[in-house]
Amino acid sequence: MCIVYLIAFLFSLTSEQCSSKLIEDSSQSFMERMHTGKTSFIYFGNHVNPTIKLFMEQLEMSADALQDYGISVVKVNCSEDAIANYCTGEKLMTKAYLFRGSEVLRSFDIDTVFDVNAIVSHVLFSVLFNEVRYVHTPAELLRVESAAKQNSDIVVGHIPVLGLPEHRALMEAAFVYGTKYQFVQTTGTLVLKHMGVVDPSSSQAWLWFLHCKGVSRRSDPCPSIPMRKPLNTINIHTFLQLMEAPLVTEAVLDPSDVDVVHMHLGVPVLYLFSQLQTQQLDWATAQTLALQLRGEVGVVVIHRDGPNVKTSLKYNAAYRLPQEDVKYFTLNSAEGVVKLFKEELLQEHKFEDEEEDEEHWSDLDILDDEVSESVYRDRDLMLDLESVIELTSDTFQITVTQNDITVVLFYFKWDAVCMAFIQSYIEVADALEGMNGVKLAAVNCGEWTDICSDHNVTSFPTVLIYRPMAAAQLYKGMLGTKSLHRFILLSLVSNPYLLSSSAEVMSFLEGDLYSKHMYLTPVRVLGLFSSTHDMGVTSFEEAARLLRGETILGLFAHKEAEQWVEGLSVNLPALLVSRSPGVPYEVYSLPSSSPTDLVSLIKQVELDRFPELTVENLPWYLELGKPLLLLFIGKEDSTESMKALAEIKQLLSSGQLDSFLPCWIHLGRTPVGRSILEKYLGFVPPLPVLVMSRLKTGEEVFLFPPERPLMAKNILQWIHDVENGQEQPAGLIPDGKWGPPVPFFDFLAIMDQEAPTYAAQRAPKMKTGGREDHREQKHGTPNQRQTPHPSPNPQAPRQHSEL
Amino acid sequence: MGLMSVILLCVLSLVLAGSGTGLHGRNASVSHEYCVLGAGPAGLQMGYFLSRSQRDYIILERNAGPGSFFQIYPRHRKLISINKIYTGRRNKEFNLRHDWNSLLSDRPNLLFKRISQELYPNADDFPRYLSTFVKELGLKVKYGADIGRIKASDFNGNQGYILTDQNGVSYQCSVLLVSTGLWVPQQVDFLGSDLVEGYESIPTDPEEFKDQAVLILGKGNSAFETAQSILGRASRIHLYSPSPVRLAWQTHYVGDLRAVNNELLDTYQLKSLDGLVEGRLEDIAIVRREKDGGKRRTAKKRSRTSTEGKEQLYLTLTELLDQNGNNISKVTGQNLPGFHTDNFSLRQPYDRVVRCLGFRFNFSIFDGSARPPQSSGARGRLPGITAWYEGRGMPNMFVLGTAAHSRDYRMSAGGFVHGFRYTVRAVHKILEQRYHNIAWPATKLPISQLQSWILRRVNEASGLYQMFGVLGDIILLRGSYCEYLEEFPLQAVPQLSALSGQPLTDHGLLVLVMQYGLNRTDTLGPGRAESEWTKAWRSNFLHPVLYYYNTLPTDKDMRQRPVGWPLPRPESVHHMVEDFLTEWDQPISHSQPLRRFLEHCLQTDLRAFYAESCFLLSLTSRTPPLFCRQGYLRKQGIVGNSHLWQHAREAGLMADHHGHITPGHDTSVSEYLKHADAAVVSTMNFDL
């Protein structure tokens, strides 16, 4: 009966508009009003034009509405009572003010508060400023959530445009329920995405109820239920009632006698009959169903053993639609019931879903793969393969033995990835055109399938490097212009470079030797052995061959090699790494191991300890599996950024970041970094920004507080706080499964519909080879007839006579 | 002449027997692991595979050369198997789709086109080709070994076979591969069948049929071939058999009447004195009319004028003949149908009646212990075999070639060279697994490569194309990768694991099959082809179909499969819409629907992403999409260029980073390349 009252109250909020409650103040009454401390919304005007006239009408209507919230709506005629500060100045006529006592809470342009809904929503929003939280980003919402956990539930309203009826409905609800629930208002599409709205661009208002009060652990997320009806006062009220109603109600009555709140709210009710033996199982089923149907259907469990339950045993469930009788049915699966409700009984939704589906199917012919689509858009482009030799079965063998290096691309014309790569391949070929000893060639495997099979190419595109008298080398790098180009140029360098004196070693490490390759890679790796007879030398040489095109390696097997590790904690054989000229070398001891192990060792020591992450190098660093300490730097290399880099470098050298991968992204060179920040935090804060992302171990992203200076000690403290759980995460990395991006186009279902028996398995007794019997039946023998007369034209025997 | 060749044969066989065994006496015995019976195309095809895998085998051939069937047949010496040497393509696998005469081998030039350039080659060219095949591959064929008796025997607990030839030499075979073809002319017993000439012995000179009325029993290719050859000489040709003509271009079965031979349809429909009649063969009788009976004078007169002493033959029905004694020498007018029905179609007499009813398997050489049962289909003319071509109830005996056609009689190409060359290959793989524990070859592919691999097969594979509905590619899903098995016999799928030696997992499997459609429309009429991929299942022409199963279908599933289907109802199915050019490579109609089907089966996103997208996804989701995991994160990302990214961004598929204009990025790449030879020290870190 409390409900009835509430409904009446809410109705009164919207419908009671009998007589005008708009007060006109004189300067005297205005002064008195200033002393009462009450809230009032006041408009000061001095004359009336058509615009103002419309506004006055709306103001009058709002007076009725706002009265219920104890807010007076007042107009002051400045031409009669010139009130200081308000009746003067340019803003006169175009502004309205919200007062609490004599204090101005907020002023509004009358363009903002253009009608009754806008007035009520804006005024209430200002009044409820402390109660209703306004959030922009998922991170902010998460903060509200974690504060509310185990404390109160949250109502989140997404209002695309302020001042519309939906906004008013939300504010009115906040006014009524503000003490009970934490209200949150948002306008940002980022939050929409976070809440799982598929199409955030539509300007639809949304409301969710987050069950935060009941979460058992603070780390659990609050289950959120969207309101599926239009945002208006009645619907919000009903929805909140439904959220409050128990998830599952128990009863020992016949369905028609059970009284649950859902019946009064015009919501269907689902009844499940429970048996004593299966009570627990039934209860679990009811819970699952109730969770899935929450907000749309009420769930009641009826214990069959109750004396008042008369329902026939052949049914195990029933439902009752509003204003209808109970209908009984047999439940086979929980999914079946959900389907029944979602697709059939909740008619409105069915309609919406269908519309969505239709849109999907009409999109079926649109390519949704970025590589395919971009290649498809080039379909009228003739590829200029001039600089690439197209190989055939006849020319393949000769070509690959003719040049120092023949690079061969194996591709399919109809494979989008191949065709996207071939553009890069041509770019490389153009850049290398005229260079002696290097030739780029391609094999179309759609035509020369035998070549591709003979070379065991099973993955497309594949790039193989052929050298005379050597096995083909598989190119394992990024399939892009830059990487391939660098690889080919580096492949021309003999690897390892045999160094014969300390002077040469110096020249090698400082980049004077191979100086023209400096721009390809500044890193030089040197193997130091005491003599050429060292067992490790052959292994090192083999490793160097395997690393051809990737790393420039030098070999110094000489008695002077000892000098280079003198004073270092390492004995020969050793590995010396020069990252770039002028930078101190790093030294590693070289265990005797197989060439492939050596390759991975060299690859590992080559990695930068504080790398700039780029699209091309990220996989090498992600492989390490460490949490990232990621610094985002803006386009302009500001001093702040430089300082931040230096601070982290300092921490790095002191060894305090060993469990992390400290790295940075330059948003100028790697613009996609901006999208990463957005995904992490929901927005892009001022740069530089330091973020900790535990990709492999957790889902949380932590943001170094922007207000704190990016200093080594602050960073250490922050890391410490994060590890101790004292920092709130600023964002989440979803562990979303990459399922099929579009619904399945089910041929079987279509067959079943259009040709029901076509795709059905046969009944057990039918036999396959029924042909013979069939034929005998059809083509009756001459002696079956009274007058034997084999028809010369079996298909149209009757037409025969007309010839 | 004849004597000479007989002597030569004897000498040859003696020499061969001698060299083979080192013994000259009777009752010599040799043993081989594999004995291939018959050096026709199927036997030689199997010989090639056995020789390639270096097995102990012998091919036994009763005649002096390979493919002797083709020395005689087709009688009119024109092969109707297509030898299309120009396809506009250089893909060797694809070209086999249109080469119906070559056998499979690893010699790229060992193709039939070397022998003949004719689209419908002369039959003499085929044995010549087979001889070349034997010679160049060095196959072990023993000619002149006429096996008259085959009996089963126990070899160390396994059933083996002992073959005895005309000289008493016996061959002990652990595995017997029967590729004897079909040699015995099919006959139907009716009164007067002795008055009928057989296709095998009719004269091939059309002049012999000058002004003759000819009744041909049968409506297959041999009947029409005969009719076609005499069309310009015979006065009247009637074709009689139980079923109406089935046109290969309507049924897609190459054993039905090919358009190459169908000129008689023209002369029939244009009323040029030829015709087709349906009726049971068992009910007819071919008779000579009794001269004493009826009206003597007129009869005498007519017989004198029409033919030179040859008596004419009448077709009548057994029920009209005297029931007592079946004395067909006393036929009077009353015994002929025309007496009762004045406009009976076949009331006029014939000068010749020719039987063209095809051939049957020679069961007679098999001892009771080794005789495979007669097939249930194909009027029992063929041996009954299992789905993996082993004789029913005859372990270790496999039937190859035309004799194995009962598996796909009237369905597919298993009875013809261009079909059985693939089934022979499949049987060989089964042999390797069963007797040598070498599993069916499988290509291991990462899932991200599956789509392009399927497209490759669909666009070039000849075995799937020729043996549509019978052989299919099996894709065993294994999580992040799959095993791809080519051209497995579909009916044997329930025994997949045992036959292929490939273990099964619970990830399910895909089967790729080529098949014709429902064929419910007029073959040449409107609406015969479907071009909308969403209606692909209504495709009429040959098109690829993929079946997805959670678990391997059982024998029972297979028996109860939907009518006309090669496989049981799957979890889900995908038809790739038929293509006019048989090129299934278009992004919207072919690739994308295929990708989405695979996505459904694998429950994963299979879209491709540029490296930049993978970079974003790798840093912002814990498990990026498969393409990024199997490409980018293995350092093999597809980078693309600004031009392509622009397209992707315009399509709304790739994230645009707040209006950061990409051309700037592009210039840096091209500049980078420009400076390729200059010593530019970059501050950028190019470390990998």
mmCIF file of C-alpha atoms in Angstrom, chain B residues 191-439:
data_model
loop_
_atom_site.group_PDB
_atom_site.id
_atom_site.type_symbol
_atom_site.label_atom_id
_atom_site.label_comp_id
_atom_site.label_asym_id
_atom_site.label_seq_id
_atom_site.Cartn_x
_atom_site.Cartn_y
_atom_site.Cartn_z
ATOM 1 C CA LEU B 191 13.858 -66.104 -76.026
ATOM 2 C CA GLY B 192 15.904 -65.615 -79.123
ATOM 3 C CA SER B 193 18.846 -63.992 -77.442
ATOM 4 C CA ASP B 194 21.007 -66.242 -79.584
ATOM 5 C CA LEU B 195 19.818 -64.311 -82.618
ATOM 6 C CA VAL B 196 21.248 -61.132 -81.186
ATOM 7 C CA GLU B 197 24.735 -59.803 -81.966
ATOM 8 C CA GLY B 198 26.834 -58.348 -79.178
ATOM 9 C CA TYR B 199 28.546 -54.991 -79.071
ATOM 10 C CA GLU B 200 31.787 -56.871 -78.592
ATOM 11 C CA SER B 201 31.541 -58.564 -81.970
ATOM 12 C CA ILE B 202 29.506 -56.383 -84.299
ATOM 13 C CA PRO B 203 31.189 -55.131 -87.425
ATOM 14 C CA THR B 204 32.382 -51.563 -87.091
ATOM 15 C CA ASP B 205 32.235 -50.803 -90.776
ATOM 16 C CA PRO B 206 29.017 -48.824 -91.306
ATOM 17 C CA GLU B 207 28.761 -50.215 -94.834
ATOM 18 C CA GLU B 208 27.757 -53.530 -93.315
ATOM 19 C CA PHE B 209 24.583 -51.901 -92.079
ATOM 20 C CA LYS B 210 23.607 -50.364 -95.381
ATOM 21 C CA ASP B 211 19.856 -49.958 -95.640
ATOM 22 C CA GLN B 212 19.278 -52.188 -92.679
ATOM 23 C CA ALA B 213 16.743 -51.797 -89.939
ATOM 24 C CA VAL B 214 18.587 -52.172 -86.648
ATOM 25 C CA LEU B 215 17.236 -52.729 -83.192
ATOM 26 C CA ILE B 216 19.733 -51.941 -80.450
ATOM 27 C CA LEU B 217 19.105 -53.221 -76.958
ATOM 28 C CA GLY B 218 20.377 -50.644 -74.494
ATOM 29 C CA LYS B 219 20.465 -46.895 -74.216
ATOM 30 C CA GLY B 220 23.881 -46.286 -72.793
ATOM 31 C CA ASN B 221 26.930 -44.814 -74.361
ATOM 32 C CA SER B 222 27.836 -48.024 -76.225
ATOM 33 C CA ALA B 223 24.345 -48.242 -77.725
ATOM 34 C CA PHE B 224 24.429 -44.652 -78.876
ATOM 35 C CA GLU B 225 28.008 -44.967 -80.062
ATOM 36 C CA THR B 226 26.941 -47.881 -82.236
ATOM 37 C CA ALA B 227 23.882 -46.004 -83.438
ATOM 38 C CA GLN B 228 25.943 -42.936 -84.224
ATOM 39 C CA SER B 229 28.395 -44.916 -86.296
ATOM 40 C CA ILE B 230 25.693 -46.464 -88.501
ATOM 41 C CA LEU B 231 23.373 -43.472 -88.573
ATOM 42 C CA GLY B 232 24.282 -42.637 -92.153
ATOM 43 C CA ARG B 233 23.853 -46.173 -93.431
ATOM 44 C CA ALA B 234 21.108 -47.925 -91.513
ATOM 45 C CA SER B 235 17.548 -47.369 -92.641
ATOM 46 C CA ARG B 236 16.058 -47.343 -89.194
ATOM 47 C CA ILE B 237 17.607 -47.516 -85.749
ATOM 48 C CA HIS B 238 15.507 -48.239 -82.701
ATOM 49 C CA LEU B 239 16.914 -48.317 -79.192
ATOM 50 C CA TYR B 240 15.100 -50.469 -76.676
ATOM 51 C CA SER B 241 15.736 -50.791 -72.921
ATOM 52 C CA PRO B 242 13.831 -50.512 -69.673
ATOM 53 C CA SER B 243 14.752 -47.005 -68.654
ATOM 54 C CA PRO B 244 14.553 -43.803 -70.612
ATOM 55 C CA VAL B 245 17.727 -42.118 -71.754
ATOM 56 C CA ARG B 246 19.606 -40.401 -68.971
ATOM 57 C CA LEU B 247 21.646 -37.540 -70.268
ATOM 58 C CA ALA B 248 24.972 -36.963 -68.606
ATOM 59 C CA TRP B 249 24.594 -33.212 -68.938
ATOM 60 C CA GLN B 250 21.412 -33.466 -66.936
ATOM 61 C CA THR B 251 22.447 -36.017 -64.341
ATOM 62 C CA HIS B 252 26.124 -34.927 -64.037
ATOM 63 C CA TYR B 253 26.984 -38.636 -64.170
ATOM 64 C CA VAL B 254 29.523 -39.291 -66.882
ATOM 65 C CA GLY B 255 28.312 -42.893 -67.277
ATOM 66 C CA ASP B 256 25.009 -41.613 -68.623
ATOM 67 C CA LEU B 257 24.626 -40.657 -72.231
ATOM 68 C CA ARG B 258 27.246 -38.154 -73.220
ATOM 69 C CA ALA B 259 26.397 -35.484 -75.717
ATOM 70 C CA VAL B 260 29.335 -36.686 -77.824
ATOM 71 C CA ASN B 261 27.283 -39.683 -78.918
ATOM 72 C CA ASN B 262 23.782 -38.369 -78.930
ATOM 73 C CA GLU B 263 23.101 -37.523 -82.571
ATOM 74 C CA LEU B 264 20.343 -40.103 -82.590
ATOM 75 C CA LEU B 265 18.339 -37.935 -80.214
ATOM 76 C CA ASP B 266 18.280 -35.394 -82.989
ATOM 77 C CA THR B 267 17.114 -37.778 -85.669
ATOM 78 C CA TYR B 268 14.525 -39.181 -83.285
ATOM 79 C CA GLN B 269 13.065 -35.852 -82.308
ATOM 80 C CA LEU B 270 13.164 -34.587 -85.899
ATOM 81 C CA LYS B 271 11.319 -37.723 -86.999
ATOM 82 C CA SER B 272 14.040 -39.025 -89.218
ATOM 83 C CA LEU B 273 13.104 -42.693 -88.804
ATOM 84 C CA ASP B 274 15.036 -43.438 -85.618
ATOM 85 C CA GLY B 275 13.520 -43.859 -82.205
ATOM 86 C CA LEU B 276 13.730 -44.795 -78.539
ATOM 87 C CA VAL B 277 11.401 -47.239 -76.834
ATOM 88 C CA GLU B 278 11.131 -48.314 -73.210
ATOM 89 C CA GLY B 279 10.264 -51.805 -72.071
ATOM 90 C CA ARG B 280 11.549 -54.707 -70.028
ATOM 91 C CA LEU B 281 14.195 -56.845 -71.649
ATOM 92 C CA GLU B 282 13.118 -60.011 -69.853
ATOM 93 C CA ASP B 283 9.666 -59.875 -71.472
ATOM 94 C CA ILE B 284 10.733 -59.742 -75.070
ATOM 95 C CA ALA B 285 11.595 -62.383 -77.548
ATOM 96 C CA ILE B 286 13.406 -62.045 -80.835
ATOM 97 C CA VAL B 287 11.907 -64.344 -83.410
ATOM 98 C CA ARG B 288 12.019 -65.267 -87.066
ATOM 99 C CA ARG B 289 8.658 -65.457 -88.664
ATOM 100 C CA GLU B 290 7.469 -68.918 -89.701
ATOM 101 C CA LYS B 291 7.339 -69.044 -93.476
ATOM 102 C CA ASP B 292 4.706 -71.735 -93.695
ATOM 103 C CA GLY B 293 2.191 -69.977 -91.568
ATOM 104 C CA GLY B 294 0.007 -67.063 -92.531
ATOM 105 C CA LYS B 295 -0.286 -65.778 -96.054
ATOM 106 C CA ARG B 296 2.404 -67.550 -97.876
ATOM 107 C CA ARG B 297 2.436 -65.708 -101.122
ATOM 108 C CA THR B 298 2.902 -62.218 -99.820
ATOM 109 C CA ALA B 299 5.408 -63.333 -97.277
ATOM 110 C CA LYS B 300 7.562 -65.003 -99.855
ATOM 111 C CA LYS B 301 7.430 -62.011 -102.079
ATOM 112 C CA ARG B 302 8.557 -59.658 -99.401
ATOM 113 C CA SER B 303 11.402 -61.768 -98.154
ATOM 114 C CA ARG B 304 12.785 -62.024 -101.626
ATOM 115 C CA THR B 305 12.792 -58.316 -102.277
ATOM 116 C CA SER B 306 14.011 -56.924 -99.017
ATOM 117 C CA THR B 307 17.174 -58.810 -98.120
ATOM 118 C CA GLU B 308 19.543 -61.148 -99.815
ATOM 119 C CA GLY B 309 18.540 -64.403 -98.275
ATOM 120 C CA LYS B 310 18.776 -63.123 -94.736
ATOM 121 C CA GLU B 311 15.755 -63.664 -92.636
ATOM 122 C CA GLN B 312 14.317 -60.739 -90.747
ATOM 123 C CA LEU B 313 13.871 -60.617 -87.014
ATOM 124 C CA TYR B 314 10.793 -59.612 -85.139
ATOM 125 C CA LEU B 315 10.489 -58.341 -81.619
ATOM 126 C CA THR B 316 7.638 -59.889 -79.776
ATOM 127 C CA LEU B 317 6.598 -60.550 -76.223
ATOM 128 C CA THR B 318 6.993 -63.890 -74.502
ATOM 129 C CA GLU B 319 3.391 -63.859 -73.405
ATOM 130 C CA LEU B 320 2.278 -63.905 -77.027
ATOM 131 C CA LEU B 321 4.266 -67.014 -77.850
ATOM 132 C CA ASP B 322 2.825 -70.487 -77.497
ATOM 133 C CA GLN B 323 3.176 -71.447 -73.931
ATOM 134 C CA ASN B 324 3.865 -75.061 -74.812
ATOM 135 C CA GLY B 325 7.459 -75.713 -75.654
ATOM 136 C CA ASN B 326 8.414 -72.148 -76.504
ATOM 137 C CA ASN B 327 9.014 -73.197 -80.036
ATOM 138 C CA ILE B 328 10.132 -70.021 -81.597
ATOM 139 C CA SER B 329 10.582 -71.569 -84.982
ATOM 140 C CA LYS B 330 6.822 -71.693 -85.350
ATOM 141 C CA VAL B 331 6.028 -68.027 -85.036
ATOM 142 C CA THR B 332 3.007 -66.794 -86.918
ATOM 143 C CA GLY B 333 1.488 -63.369 -87.200
ATOM 144 C CA GLN B 334 -0.643 -64.101 -84.202
ATOM 145 C CA ASN B 335 2.477 -64.341 -82.082
ATOM 146 C CA LEU B 336 3.470 -60.798 -82.930
ATOM 147 C CA PRO B 337 2.231 -57.741 -81.099
ATOM 148 C CA GLY B 338 1.270 -55.956 -84.314
ATOM 149 C CA PHE B 339 -1.447 -58.540 -84.856
ATOM 150 C CA HIS B 340 -3.109 -57.380 -81.657
ATOM 151 C CA THR B 341 -2.280 -53.708 -81.628
ATOM 152 C CA ASP B 342 -2.161 -52.365 -85.107
ATOM 153 C CA ASN B 343 0.026 -49.387 -84.309
ATOM 154 C CA PHE B 344 2.538 -51.225 -82.115
ATOM 155 C CA SER B 345 5.745 -49.196 -82.248
ATOM 156 C CA LEU B 346 8.121 -52.006 -83.043
ATOM 157 C CA ARG B 347 5.855 -53.876 -85.458
ATOM 158 C CA GLN B 348 8.261 -53.739 -88.389
ATOM 159 C CA PRO B 349 10.943 -56.417 -88.664
ATOM 160 C CA TYR B 350 14.658 -55.790 -88.182
ATOM 161 C CA ASP B 351 17.633 -56.943 -90.116
ATOM 162 C CA ARG B 352 19.833 -56.941 -87.068
ATOM 163 C CA VAL B 353 19.384 -56.878 -83.350
ATOM 164 C CA VAL B 354 22.422 -55.676 -81.418
ATOM 165 C CA ARG B 355 22.975 -56.005 -77.695
ATOM 166 C CA CYS B 356 24.775 -53.034 -76.075
ATOM 167 C CA LEU B 357 24.100 -53.601 -72.406
ATOM 168 C CA GLY B 358 27.479 -52.960 -70.874
ATOM 169 C CA PHE B 359 29.795 -55.289 -68.996
ATOM 170 C CA ARG B 360 30.011 -57.147 -65.734
ATOM 171 C CA PHE B 361 32.720 -58.211 -63.331
ATOM 172 C CA ASN B 362 34.241 -61.614 -63.881
ATOM 173 C CA PHE B 363 33.388 -63.497 -60.713
ATOM 174 C CA SER B 364 34.287 -66.873 -62.213
ATOM 175 C CA ILE B 365 38.014 -66.762 -61.501
ATOM 176 C CA PHE B 366 37.343 -66.562 -57.769
ATOM 177 C CA ASP B 367 37.173 -69.744 -55.808
ATOM 178 C CA GLY B 368 34.266 -69.943 -53.379
ATOM 179 C CA SER B 369 36.649 -69.082 -50.572
ATOM 180 C CA ALA B 370 37.733 -65.875 -52.221
ATOM 181 C CA ARG B 371 34.680 -64.693 -54.083
ATOM 182 C CA PRO B 372 33.367 -61.306 -53.059
ATOM 183 C CA PRO B 373 29.575 -61.027 -52.967
ATOM 184 C CA GLN B 374 27.664 -59.322 -55.726
ATOM 185 C CA SER B 375 26.937 -55.688 -55.132
ATOM 186 C CA SER B 376 23.431 -54.759 -54.141
ATOM 187 C CA GLY B 377 23.354 -51.923 -56.648
ATOM 188 C CA ALA B 378 24.320 -51.896 -60.312
ATOM 189 C CA ARG B 379 22.185 -55.016 -60.997
ATOM 190 C CA GLY B 380 24.721 -57.186 -59.219
ATOM 191 C CA ARG B 381 27.246 -56.721 -62.002
ATOM 192 C CA LEU B 382 29.947 -55.569 -59.608
ATOM 193 C CA PRO B 383 31.603 -57.028 -56.501
ATOM 194 C CA GLY B 384 30.314 -55.779 -53.175
ATOM 195 C CA ILE B 385 32.925 -53.746 -51.322
ATOM 196 C CA THR B 386 33.297 -51.768 -48.137
ATOM 197 C CA ALA B 387 33.593 -48.008 -47.917
ATOM 198 C CA TRP B 388 37.371 -48.439 -48.038
ATOM 199 C CA TYR B 389 37.211 -50.649 -51.151
ATOM 200 C CA GLU B 390 37.935 -53.940 -49.450
ATOM 201 C CA GLY B 391 35.903 -56.908 -50.686
ATOM 202 C CA ARG B 392 32.973 -57.582 -48.380
ATOM 203 C CA GLY B 393 33.939 -60.495 -46.187
ATOM 204 C CA MET B 394 37.262 -60.698 -48.025
ATOM 205 C CA PRO B 395 39.902 -59.177 -45.782
ATOM 206 C CA ASN B 396 43.096 -58.071 -47.508
ATOM 207 C CA MET B 397 41.446 -58.094 -50.927
ATOM 208 C CA PHE B 398 40.790 -54.661 -52.369
ATOM 209 C CA VAL B 399 38.915 -53.887 -55.537
ATOM 210 C CA LEU B 400 40.134 -50.990 -57.650
ATOM 211 C CA GLY B 401 39.109 -49.222 -60.797
ATOM 212 C CA THR B 402 35.907 -49.719 -62.721
ATOM 213 C CA ALA B 403 35.129 -52.882 -60.758
ATOM 214 C CA ALA B 404 34.937 -50.746 -57.626
ATOM 215 C CA HIS B 405 32.225 -48.573 -59.063
ATOM 216 C CA SER B 406 29.511 -50.057 -56.866
ATOM 217 C CA ARG B 407 30.474 -47.502 -54.204
ATOM 218 C CA ASP B 408 29.335 -44.613 -56.348
ATOM 219 C CA TYR B 409 27.416 -46.222 -59.201
ATOM 220 C CA ARG B 410 25.368 -43.607 -61.033
ATOM 221 C CA MET B 411 26.613 -41.022 -58.548
ATOM 222 C CA SER B 412 30.162 -40.022 -59.196
ATOM 223 C CA ALA B 413 33.215 -40.809 -61.288
ATOM 224 C CA GLY B 414 34.582 -43.849 -59.417
ATOM 225 C CA GLY B 415 34.020 -46.080 -62.439
ATOM 226 C CA PHE B 416 36.155 -43.952 -64.725
ATOM 227 C CA VAL B 417 39.838 -43.202 -65.012
ATOM 228 C CA HIS B 418 39.488 -39.584 -63.969
ATOM 229 C CA GLY B 419 37.732 -40.703 -60.806
ATOM 230 C CA PHE B 420 39.343 -43.946 -59.744
ATOM 231 C CA ARG B 421 42.884 -42.634 -60.053
ATOM 232 C CA TYR B 422 42.032 -40.775 -56.825
ATOM 233 C CA THR B 423 40.301 -43.666 -55.075
ATOM 234 C CA VAL B 424 43.332 -45.798 -55.855
ATOM 235 C CA ARG B 425 45.495 -43.173 -54.190
ATOM 236 C CA ALA B 426 43.178 -43.201 -51.173
ATOM 237 C CA VAL B 427 43.275 -47.003 -50.972
ATOM 238 C CA HIS B 428 47.051 -46.883 -51.144
ATOM 239 C CA LYS B 429 47.161 -44.563 -48.146
ATOM 240 C CA ILE B 430 44.900 -46.961 -46.278
ATOM 241 C CA LEU B 431 47.250 -49.845 -47.170
ATOM 242 C CA GLU B 432 50.234 -47.874 -45.913
ATOM 243 C CA GLN B 433 48.507 -47.301 -42.616
ATOM 244 C CA ARG B 434 47.165 -50.806 -42.183
ATOM 245 C CA TYR B 435 50.211 -52.807 -43.247
ATOM 246 C CA HIS B 436 53.092 -50.421 -42.589
ATOM 247 C CA ASN B 437 51.766 -48.186 -39.846
ATOM 248 C CA ILE B 438 52.349 -45.047 -41.889
ATOM 249 C CA ALA B 439 49.579 -42.658 -41.049
#
